[in-house]
Amino acid sequence: MKSSNESVKIDGIDKEILRFLMEDARKPVLEIARNIGISGAAIHQRLRKLEASGLISGSKFIINPKVLGYTTMAYIGIYLDKAMSNPLAVRELSKIPEVLECHYTTGNWSILIKVLCRDNEHLMQVLNKQIQHIEGISRTETFISLDQQIDRQITI
Amino acid sequence: MKSSNESVKIDGIDKEILRFLMEDARKPVLEIARNIGISGAAIHQRLRKLEASGLISGSKFIINPKVLGYTTMAYIGIYLDKAMSNPLAVRELSKIPEVLECHYTTGNWSILIKVLCRDNEHLMQVLNKQIQHIEGISRTETFISLDQQIDRQITI
DNA sequence: ATTGAAATATGTTCGTA
DNA sequence: TACGAACATATTTCAAT
C-alpha cells in the first residue's frame, strides 16, 4: 500500500469501475465490462492493480440495523482522566458491541464514539452500566442522531 | 421491509451467512456453503429471503481514502439559526462532496456532520468557503479525528 | 427448508497484440 | 494495457423430498 503522502494515480476507467463496485460490490465484472466497453479481462487486471495499491480495502454487505430493531444511534464525547492511558479505554470500548466507531479527537473530548442501540433505554444501559464503568472515563456528552440524512463514501 | 418496531427473525445459519458476507461481499455463495455445510441452493434461497426482509440493504466496495491523499477526517457540530429550515441546510451540505455523513442531533447542535479532506488546509477551505457560507449556519465546532480505532457494523 | 442436477453466467488465466 | 479464447467456478432455477 502506498504511503499516505503519495497518492495513487487512477484514470477515468478505474474510476468508472470503482463507482460501479462502490454501489454494488457484487456487480459482475463482465456486466461492468459491457457497460463501459472494455473486456472483462482488462477490468480484472485493473482491479488487481487497484487492490495491490491498497485503494480497495475490501467489500462488505451492508446490514440495515433498523430491521433488527436497532433504531437509536448516538455520538458520545468522552472525557478521560489525565492519568488514563487512552489505549486502555479504547480496548474496553471495543469490547462493547454497541460501539461501532471510536476516534481520538482534538477539542473538548479525548474520544468520540458512535454507538448503535435498540432504543433510548438500551442506550442508557450501555452508558450507565458499561461506558461509565470504564476506568478513566469521567464524563460523557451524548448526542442522539434523530435522523441520518447523508451517508456515503468519498467521491471518486 | 419490516417496520422498525417489528424485528425480523433470523436463525443461526442466517447469521453465519451474513457474517461471511459482511466481511467480504464477494465471497462466493458456494464457498460459504462448503464452510457451513449446507447446499448452495439453500443459501441462495435464504439470501433472497433476507434481501426481501430489508435486512440486507446492499453491498459496497470499501475505498481507502488515505491512498487517494485524503487523510483529515473531522466531525463538525453545526448551529443553525432558528429561522433556518433544516432541510435546506442539509440540501446545501449534500452538495459538498467532502461531507460524508449528516445527522440531525439532540443536544447543542442542530446538525452533526462528518467530513473527509485531504489535509488541514483543505478542511479549512471547506469550512470557511463552503460550510460557513450556507445560509442559516451561524457557528460550527470542529473535532478532528486524529485516529480512528474502531470501525465496524452491528454485531450479528 | 433443503437437496442435487442442469443450464446459464461469471471468474480467471494465458498467449498474443 | 487490452484482447479473445479456453477452462474453472459460481449463480440460478427447478423438480423432488
Tab-separated table of C-alpha atoms (C1' of nucleotides) in Angstrom:
chain	number	residue	atom	x	y	z
A	1	MET	CA	0.000	0.000	0.000
A	2	LYS	CA	1.101	3.485	-0.835
A	3	SER	CA	2.178	5.763	1.969
A	4	SER	CA	-0.309	8.421	2.882
A	5	ASN	CA	1.558	11.326	1.344
A	6	GLU	CA	1.957	9.643	-2.026
A	7	SER	CA	-1.334	9.480	-3.874
A	8	VAL	CA	-2.113	6.646	-6.250
A	9	LYS	CA	-2.902	7.594	-9.821
A	10	ILE	CA	-6.143	6.258	-11.217
A	11	ASP	CA	-7.604	7.080	-14.596
A	12	GLY	CA	-11.156	7.546	-15.770
A	13	ILE	CA	-11.716	3.855	-16.442
A	14	ASP	CA	-10.546	2.944	-12.953
A	15	LYS	CA	-12.988	5.490	-11.593
A	16	GLU	CA	-15.868	4.081	-13.596
A	17	ILE	CA	-15.103	0.583	-12.362
A	18	LEU	CA	-14.839	1.757	-8.775
A	19	ARG	CA	-18.052	3.727	-8.929
A	20	PHE	CA	-19.937	0.644	-10.039
A	21	LEU	CA	-18.455	-1.533	-7.324
A	22	MET	CA	-18.825	1.061	-4.578
A	23	GLU	CA	-22.545	0.983	-5.355
A	24	ASP	CA	-22.815	-2.776	-5.574
A	25	ALA	CA	-19.890	-4.959	-4.656
A	26	ARG	CA	-21.445	-7.984	-6.316
A	27	LYS	CA	-21.920	-6.400	-9.687
A	28	PRO	CA	-20.371	-8.862	-12.140
A	29	VAL	CA	-17.155	-7.685	-13.712
A	30	LEU	CA	-18.485	-8.761	-17.100
A	31	GLU	CA	-21.519	-6.558	-16.663
A	32	ILE	CA	-19.297	-3.605	-15.872
A	33	ALA	CA	-17.228	-4.538	-18.903
A	34	ARG	CA	-20.264	-4.376	-21.158
A	35	ASN	CA	-21.277	-1.064	-19.603
A	36	ILE	CA	-18.017	0.727	-20.168
A	37	GLY	CA	-16.963	-1.058	-23.318
A	38	ILE	CA	-13.760	-2.877	-22.476
A	39	SER	CA	-13.114	-6.557	-21.953
A	40	GLY	CA	-13.691	-8.389	-18.729
A	41	ALA	CA	-10.062	-9.413	-18.655
A	42	ALA	CA	-8.965	-5.776	-18.736
A	43	ILE	CA	-11.199	-4.922	-15.797
A	44	HIS	CA	-9.942	-7.930	-13.952
A	45	GLN	CA	-6.390	-6.752	-14.446
A	46	ARG	CA	-7.202	-3.200	-13.326
A	47	LEU	CA	-8.911	-4.484	-10.219
A	48	ARG	CA	-5.835	-6.479	-9.311
A	49	LYS	CA	-3.765	-3.329	-9.667
A	50	LEU	CA	-6.188	-1.295	-7.574
A	51	GLU	CA	-6.186	-3.930	-4.855
A	52	ALA	CA	-2.393	-4.032	-4.846
A	53	SER	CA	-2.289	-0.257	-4.458
A	54	GLY	CA	-4.341	-0.537	-1.274
A	55	LEU	CA	-7.055	1.699	-2.651
A	56	ILE	CA	-9.598	-1.100	-2.381
A	57	SER	CA	-9.642	-2.261	1.194
A	58	GLY	CA	-12.343	-4.863	0.751
A	59	SER	CA	-16.063	-5.206	0.343
A	60	LYS	CA	-18.979	-5.502	2.697
A	61	PHE	CA	-22.602	-6.458	2.785
A	62	ILE	CA	-24.478	-3.575	4.344
A	63	ILE	CA	-26.940	-4.508	7.051
A	64	ASN	CA	-29.923	-2.338	7.913
A	65	PRO	CA	-29.890	-2.347	11.713
A	66	LYS	CA	-33.421	-0.931	11.945
A	67	VAL	CA	-34.756	-4.220	10.657
A	68	LEU	CA	-33.136	-5.909	13.651
A	69	GLY	CA	-34.757	-3.388	15.979
A	70	TYR	CA	-31.718	-1.135	16.410
A	71	THR	CA	-33.131	2.329	15.966
A	72	THR	CA	-31.142	4.586	18.300
A	73	MET	CA	-27.799	5.875	17.087
A	74	ALA	CA	-25.778	8.311	19.137
A	75	TYR	CA	-22.422	10.022	19.280
A	76	ILE	CA	-20.795	10.237	22.657
A	77	GLY	CA	-17.944	12.587	23.521
A	78	ILE	CA	-15.775	11.136	26.263
A	79	TYR	CA	-13.528	12.971	28.722
A	80	LEU	CA	-10.685	10.845	30.005
A	81	ASP	CA	-8.778	11.393	33.236
A	82	LYS	CA	-5.327	12.718	32.562
A	83	ALA	CA	-3.783	9.700	34.215
A	84	MET	CA	-5.701	7.313	31.979
A	85	SER	CA	-3.895	5.727	29.101
A	86	ASN	CA	-6.151	6.154	26.118
A	87	PRO	CA	-5.402	2.778	24.531
A	88	LEU	CA	-6.722	1.019	27.617
A	89	ALA	CA	-10.005	2.872	27.397
A	90	VAL	CA	-10.257	2.061	23.710
A	91	ARG	CA	-9.655	-1.599	24.403
A	92	GLU	CA	-12.509	-1.609	26.882
A	93	LEU	CA	-14.742	0.272	24.464
A	94	SER	CA	-14.038	-2.215	21.714
A	95	LYS	CA	-15.465	-4.964	23.926
A	96	ILE	CA	-18.849	-3.260	23.835
A	97	PRO	CA	-20.531	-4.411	20.625
A	98	GLU	CA	-22.804	-1.368	20.530
A	99	VAL	CA	-19.714	0.822	19.965
A	100	LEU	CA	-19.315	0.974	16.184
A	101	GLU	CA	-16.740	3.753	15.842
A	102	CYS	CA	-14.107	5.273	18.052
A	103	HIS	CA	-11.953	8.289	17.256
A	104	TYR	CA	-9.244	10.118	19.122
A	105	THR	CA	-10.204	13.729	18.604
A	106	THR	CA	-8.959	17.249	19.027
A	107	GLY	CA	-11.171	19.591	21.006
A	108	ASN	CA	-13.066	19.133	24.234
A	109	TRP	CA	-13.051	15.363	24.389
A	110	SER	CA	-10.358	12.738	24.315
A	111	ILE	CA	-12.503	10.326	22.389
A	112	LEU	CA	-15.631	10.445	20.248
A	113	ILE	CA	-17.577	7.238	19.743
A	114	LYS	CA	-20.607	6.200	17.766
A	115	VAL	CA	-22.980	3.713	19.346
A	116	LEU	CA	-25.970	1.856	17.992
A	117	CYS	CA	-28.676	0.685	20.380
A	118	ARG	CA	-32.162	-0.738	20.178
A	119	ASP	CA	-33.815	2.228	21.847
A	120	ASN	CA	-33.180	5.030	24.301
A	121	GLU	CA	-33.427	2.697	27.256
A	122	HIS	CA	-30.815	0.399	25.783
A	123	LEU	CA	-28.605	3.428	25.133
A	124	MET	CA	-28.980	4.468	28.755
A	125	GLN	CA	-27.975	0.997	29.911
A	126	VAL	CA	-24.891	0.992	27.709
A	127	LEU	CA	-23.935	4.409	29.006
A	128	ASN	CA	-24.567	3.831	32.689
A	129	LYS	CA	-23.653	0.175	33.044
A	130	GLN	CA	-20.792	-0.137	30.601
A	131	ILE	CA	-19.225	3.045	29.342
A	132	GLN	CA	-19.358	4.973	32.610
A	133	HIS	CA	-17.823	1.989	34.397
A	134	ILE	CA	-14.654	2.053	32.324
A	135	GLU	CA	-11.720	3.183	34.409
A	136	GLY	CA	-10.512	6.635	33.446
A	137	ILE	CA	-13.768	7.769	31.885
A	138	SER	CA	-15.027	10.653	33.962
A	139	ARG	CA	-17.680	12.415	31.969
A	140	THR	CA	-19.566	11.934	28.721
A	141	GLU	CA	-21.741	14.034	26.458
A	142	THR	CA	-24.350	12.296	24.358
A	143	PHE	CA	-25.806	13.406	21.053
A	144	ILE	CA	-28.580	11.261	19.709
A	145	SER	CA	-28.906	11.091	15.943
A	146	LEU	CA	-32.563	11.803	15.269
A	147	ASP	CA	-32.140	11.120	11.577
A	148	GLN	CA	-29.213	10.449	9.290
A	149	GLN	CA	-29.613	12.389	6.076
A	150	ILE	CA	-26.319	11.714	4.327
A	151	ASP	CA	-24.251	8.522	4.351
A	152	ARG	CA	-21.717	7.972	1.612
A	153	GLN	CA	-18.107	7.308	0.746
A	154	ILE	CA	-15.573	9.613	-0.801
A	155	THR	CA	-16.467	10.813	-4.304
A	156	ILE	CA	-14.278	9.165	-6.888
B	1	MET	CA	-39.164	-4.118	4.582
B	2	LYS	CA	-40.341	-4.675	8.112
B	3	SER	CA	-41.450	-1.698	10.113
B	4	SER	CA	-38.961	-0.539	12.681
B	5	ASN	CA	-40.818	-1.859	15.695
B	6	GLU	CA	-41.164	-5.357	14.290
B	7	SER	CA	-37.865	-7.184	14.260
B	8	VAL	CA	-37.071	-9.764	11.648
B	9	LYS	CA	-36.290	-13.245	12.909
B	10	ILE	CA	-33.058	-14.760	11.678
B	11	ASP	CA	-31.598	-18.054	12.788
B	12	GLY	CA	-28.038	-19.197	13.347
B	13	ILE	CA	-27.484	-20.172	9.734
B	14	ASP	CA	-28.645	-16.771	8.517
B	15	LYS	CA	-26.201	-15.213	10.945
B	16	GLU	CA	-23.333	-17.332	9.708
B	17	ILE	CA	-24.094	-16.399	6.106
B	18	LEU	CA	-24.353	-12.726	6.964
B	19	ARG	CA	-21.134	-12.731	8.949
B	20	PHE	CA	-19.258	-14.091	5.952
B	21	LEU	CA	-20.734	-11.570	3.566
B	22	MET	CA	-20.355	-8.609	5.908
B	23	GLU	CA	-16.626	-9.414	5.883
B	24	ASP	CA	-16.368	-9.939	2.151
B	25	ALA	CA	-19.322	-9.199	-0.076
B	26	ARG	CA	-17.780	-11.110	-2.977
B	27	LYS	CA	-17.307	-14.352	-1.118
B	28	PRO	CA	-18.890	-16.997	-3.350
B	29	VAL	CA	-22.082	-18.481	-2.015
B	30	LEU	CA	-20.746	-21.942	-2.786
B	31	GLU	CA	-17.695	-21.296	-0.642
B	32	ILE	CA	-19.918	-20.273	2.240
B	33	ALA	CA	-21.975	-23.372	1.570
B	34	ARG	CA	-18.928	-25.599	1.906
B	35	ASN	CA	-17.925	-23.769	5.088
B	36	ILE	CA	-21.187	-24.180	6.934
B	37	GLY	CA	-22.225	-27.479	5.429
B	38	ILE	CA	-25.432	-26.788	3.555
B	39	SER	CA	-26.109	-26.596	-0.153
B	40	GLY	CA	-25.538	-23.512	-2.267
B	41	ALA	CA	-29.171	-23.534	-3.287
B	42	ALA	CA	-30.259	-23.280	0.340
B	43	ILE	CA	-28.028	-20.296	0.934
B	44	HIS	CA	-29.257	-18.712	-2.234
B	45	GLN	CA	-32.817	-19.026	-1.020
B	46	ARG	CA	-32.001	-17.653	2.419
B	47	LEU	CA	-30.277	-14.671	0.885
B	48	ARG	CA	-33.353	-13.925	-1.190
B	49	LYS	CA	-35.437	-14.002	1.952
B	50	LEU	CA	-33.004	-11.760	3.819
B	51	GLU	CA	-32.987	-9.278	0.970
B	52	ALA	CA	-36.776	-9.265	0.843
B	53	SER	CA	-36.894	-8.564	4.572
B	54	GLY	CA	-34.821	-5.417	4.046
B	55	LEU	CA	-32.125	-6.607	6.401
B	56	ILE	CA	-29.576	-6.578	3.594
B	57	SER	CA	-29.543	-3.113	2.157
B	58	GLY	CA	-26.844	-3.768	-0.411
B	59	SER	CA	-23.112	-4.208	-0.711
B	60	LYS	CA	-20.197	-1.896	-1.204
B	61	PHE	CA	-16.575	-1.900	-2.182
B	62	ILE	CA	-14.699	-0.102	0.572
B	63	ILE	CA	-12.242	2.519	-0.590
B	64	ASN	CA	-9.252	3.556	1.497
B	65	PRO	CA	-9.271	7.347	1.161
B	66	LYS	CA	-5.748	7.683	2.534
B	67	VAL	CA	-4.415	6.132	-0.639
B	68	LEU	CA	-6.047	8.972	-2.560
B	69	GLY	CA	-4.427	11.512	-0.255
B	70	TYR	CA	-7.465	12.121	1.959
B	71	THR	CA	-6.041	11.990	5.454
B	72	THR	CA	-8.032	14.504	7.505
B	73	MET	CA	-11.364	13.407	8.895
B	74	ALA	CA	-13.394	15.654	11.138
B	75	TYR	CA	-16.744	15.938	12.831
B	76	ILE	CA	-18.384	19.330	12.759
B	77	GLY	CA	-21.224	20.389	15.032
B	78	ILE	CA	-23.402	22.983	13.353
B	79	TYR	CA	-25.630	25.579	14.977
B	80	LEU	CA	-28.486	26.697	12.743
B	81	ASP	CA	-30.397	29.954	13.014
B	82	LYS	CA	-33.854	29.373	14.395
B	83	ALA	CA	-35.376	30.768	11.241
B	84	MET	CA	-33.467	28.345	9.065
B	85	SER	CA	-35.283	25.334	7.720
B	86	ASN	CA	-33.024	22.411	8.398
B	87	PRO	CA	-33.761	20.540	5.177
B	88	LEU	CA	-32.446	23.472	3.171
B	89	ALA	CA	-29.155	23.410	5.019
B	90	VAL	CA	-28.908	19.658	4.520
B	91	ARG	CA	-29.522	20.062	0.810
B	92	GLU	CA	-26.648	22.519	0.604
B	93	LEU	CA	-24.418	20.279	2.673
B	94	SER	CA	-25.128	17.325	0.421
B	95	LYS	CA	-23.706	19.294	-2.489
B	96	ILE	CA	-20.320	19.345	-0.776
B	97	PRO	CA	-18.630	16.049	-1.658
B	98	GLU	CA	-16.376	16.222	1.382
B	99	VAL	CA	-19.456	15.842	3.608
B	100	LEU	CA	-19.857	12.089	4.089
B	101	GLU	CA	-22.427	11.982	6.873
B	102	CYS	CA	-25.058	14.326	8.212
B	103	HIS	CA	-27.222	13.786	11.271
B	104	TYR	CA	-29.919	15.787	12.938
B	105	THR	CA	-28.964	15.584	16.588
B	106	THR	CA	-30.220	16.313	20.040
B	107	GLY	CA	-28.009	18.479	22.210
B	108	ASN	CA	-26.121	21.662	21.480
B	109	TRP	CA	-26.132	21.485	17.728
B	110	SER	CA	-28.827	21.194	15.118
B	111	ILE	CA	-26.673	19.076	12.872
B	112	LEU	CA	-23.552	16.940	13.174
B	113	ILE	CA	-21.606	16.172	10.020
B	114	LYS	CA	-18.569	14.105	9.155
B	115	VAL	CA	-16.195	15.476	6.542
B	116	LEU	CA	-13.200	13.969	4.804
B	117	CYS	CA	-10.496	16.248	3.434
B	118	ARG	CA	-7.029	15.920	2.028
B	119	ASP	CA	-5.355	17.838	4.831
B	120	ASN	CA	-5.987	20.506	7.428
B	121	GLU	CA	-5.734	23.259	4.863
B	122	HIS	CA	-8.351	21.595	2.699
B	123	LEU	CA	-10.569	21.206	5.764
B	124	MET	CA	-10.193	24.904	6.498
B	125	GLN	CA	-11.194	25.760	2.937
B	126	VAL	CA	-14.274	23.575	3.107
B	127	LEU	CA	-15.236	25.144	6.414
B	128	ASN	CA	-14.598	28.773	5.521
B	129	LYS	CA	-15.527	28.820	1.854
B	130	GLN	CA	-18.368	26.344	1.746
B	131	ILE	CA	-19.953	25.363	5.024
B	132	GLN	CA	-19.827	28.793	6.665
B	133	HIS	CA	-21.341	30.325	3.540
B	134	ILE	CA	-24.505	28.255	3.782
B	135	GLU	CA	-27.453	30.428	4.742
B	136	GLY	CA	-28.658	29.759	8.259
B	137	ILE	CA	-25.395	28.302	9.522
B	138	SER	CA	-24.148	30.608	12.211
B	139	ARG	CA	-21.499	28.775	14.134
B	140	THR	CA	-19.611	25.495	13.944
B	141	GLU	CA	-17.431	23.418	16.239
B	142	THR	CA	-14.829	21.197	14.664
B	143	PHE	CA	-13.368	17.991	16.054
B	144	ILE	CA	-10.593	16.469	14.031
B	145	SER	CA	-10.261	12.710	14.177
B	146	LEU	CA	-6.610	12.085	14.941
B	147	ASP	CA	-7.024	8.361	14.583
B	148	GLN	CA	-9.951	6.025	14.115
B	149	GLN	CA	-9.552	2.976	16.318
B	150	ILE	CA	-12.855	1.186	15.777
B	151	ASP	CA	-14.910	0.935	12.603
B	152	ARG	CA	-17.451	-1.828	12.297
B	153	GLN	CA	-21.062	-2.759	11.705
B	154	ILE	CA	-23.603	-4.104	14.136
B	155	THR	CA	-22.703	-7.493	15.623
B	156	ILE	CA	-24.912	-10.220	14.212
C	1	DA	C1'	-36.380	-25.634	4.009
C	2	DT	C1'	-33.200	-28.356	1.717
C	3	DT	C1'	-31.202	-31.023	-1.923
C	4	DG	C1'	-28.707	-32.330	-6.439
C	5	DA	C1'	-28.554	-31.610	-11.114
C	6	DA	C1'	-28.879	-28.885	-15.321
C	7	DA	C1'	-28.458	-24.640	-17.688
C	8	DT	C1'	-26.604	-20.231	-17.841
C	9	DA	C1'	-23.316	-16.754	-16.491
C	10	DT	C1'	-19.175	-15.338	-14.472
C	11	DG	C1'	-14.235	-15.507	-12.858
C	12	DT	C1'	-9.614	-16.393	-14.085
C	13	DT	C1'	-5.571	-17.370	-16.718
C	14	DC	C1'	-2.793	-17.106	-20.642
C	15	DG	C1'	-0.870	-16.327	-25.216
C	16	DT	C1'	-0.858	-12.547	-28.291
C	17	DA	C1'	-1.067	-7.973	-29.962
D	1	DT	C1'	-2.608	-2.055	-21.275
D	2	DA	C1'	-6.042	-4.605	-23.788
D	3	DC	C1'	-7.992	-8.577	-26.181
D	4	DG	C1'	-10.267	-13.189	-27.032
D	5	DA	C1'	-10.348	-17.947	-26.189
D	6	DA	C1'	-10.300	-21.711	-23.031
D	7	DC	C1'	-11.015	-23.506	-18.753
D	8	DA	C1'	-12.664	-23.500	-13.986
D	9	DT	C1'	-16.266	-21.810	-10.823
D	10	DA	C1'	-20.327	-19.742	-9.468
D	11	DT	C1'	-25.199	-18.388	-9.919
D	12	DT	C1'	-29.773	-19.517	-10.730
D	13	DT	C1'	-33.714	-22.321	-11.381
D	14	DC	C1'	-36.386	-26.357	-10.646
D	15	DA	C1'	-38.437	-30.799	-9.572
D	16	DA	C1'	-38.420	-33.706	-5.683
D	17	DT	C1'	-38.429	-34.551	-0.725
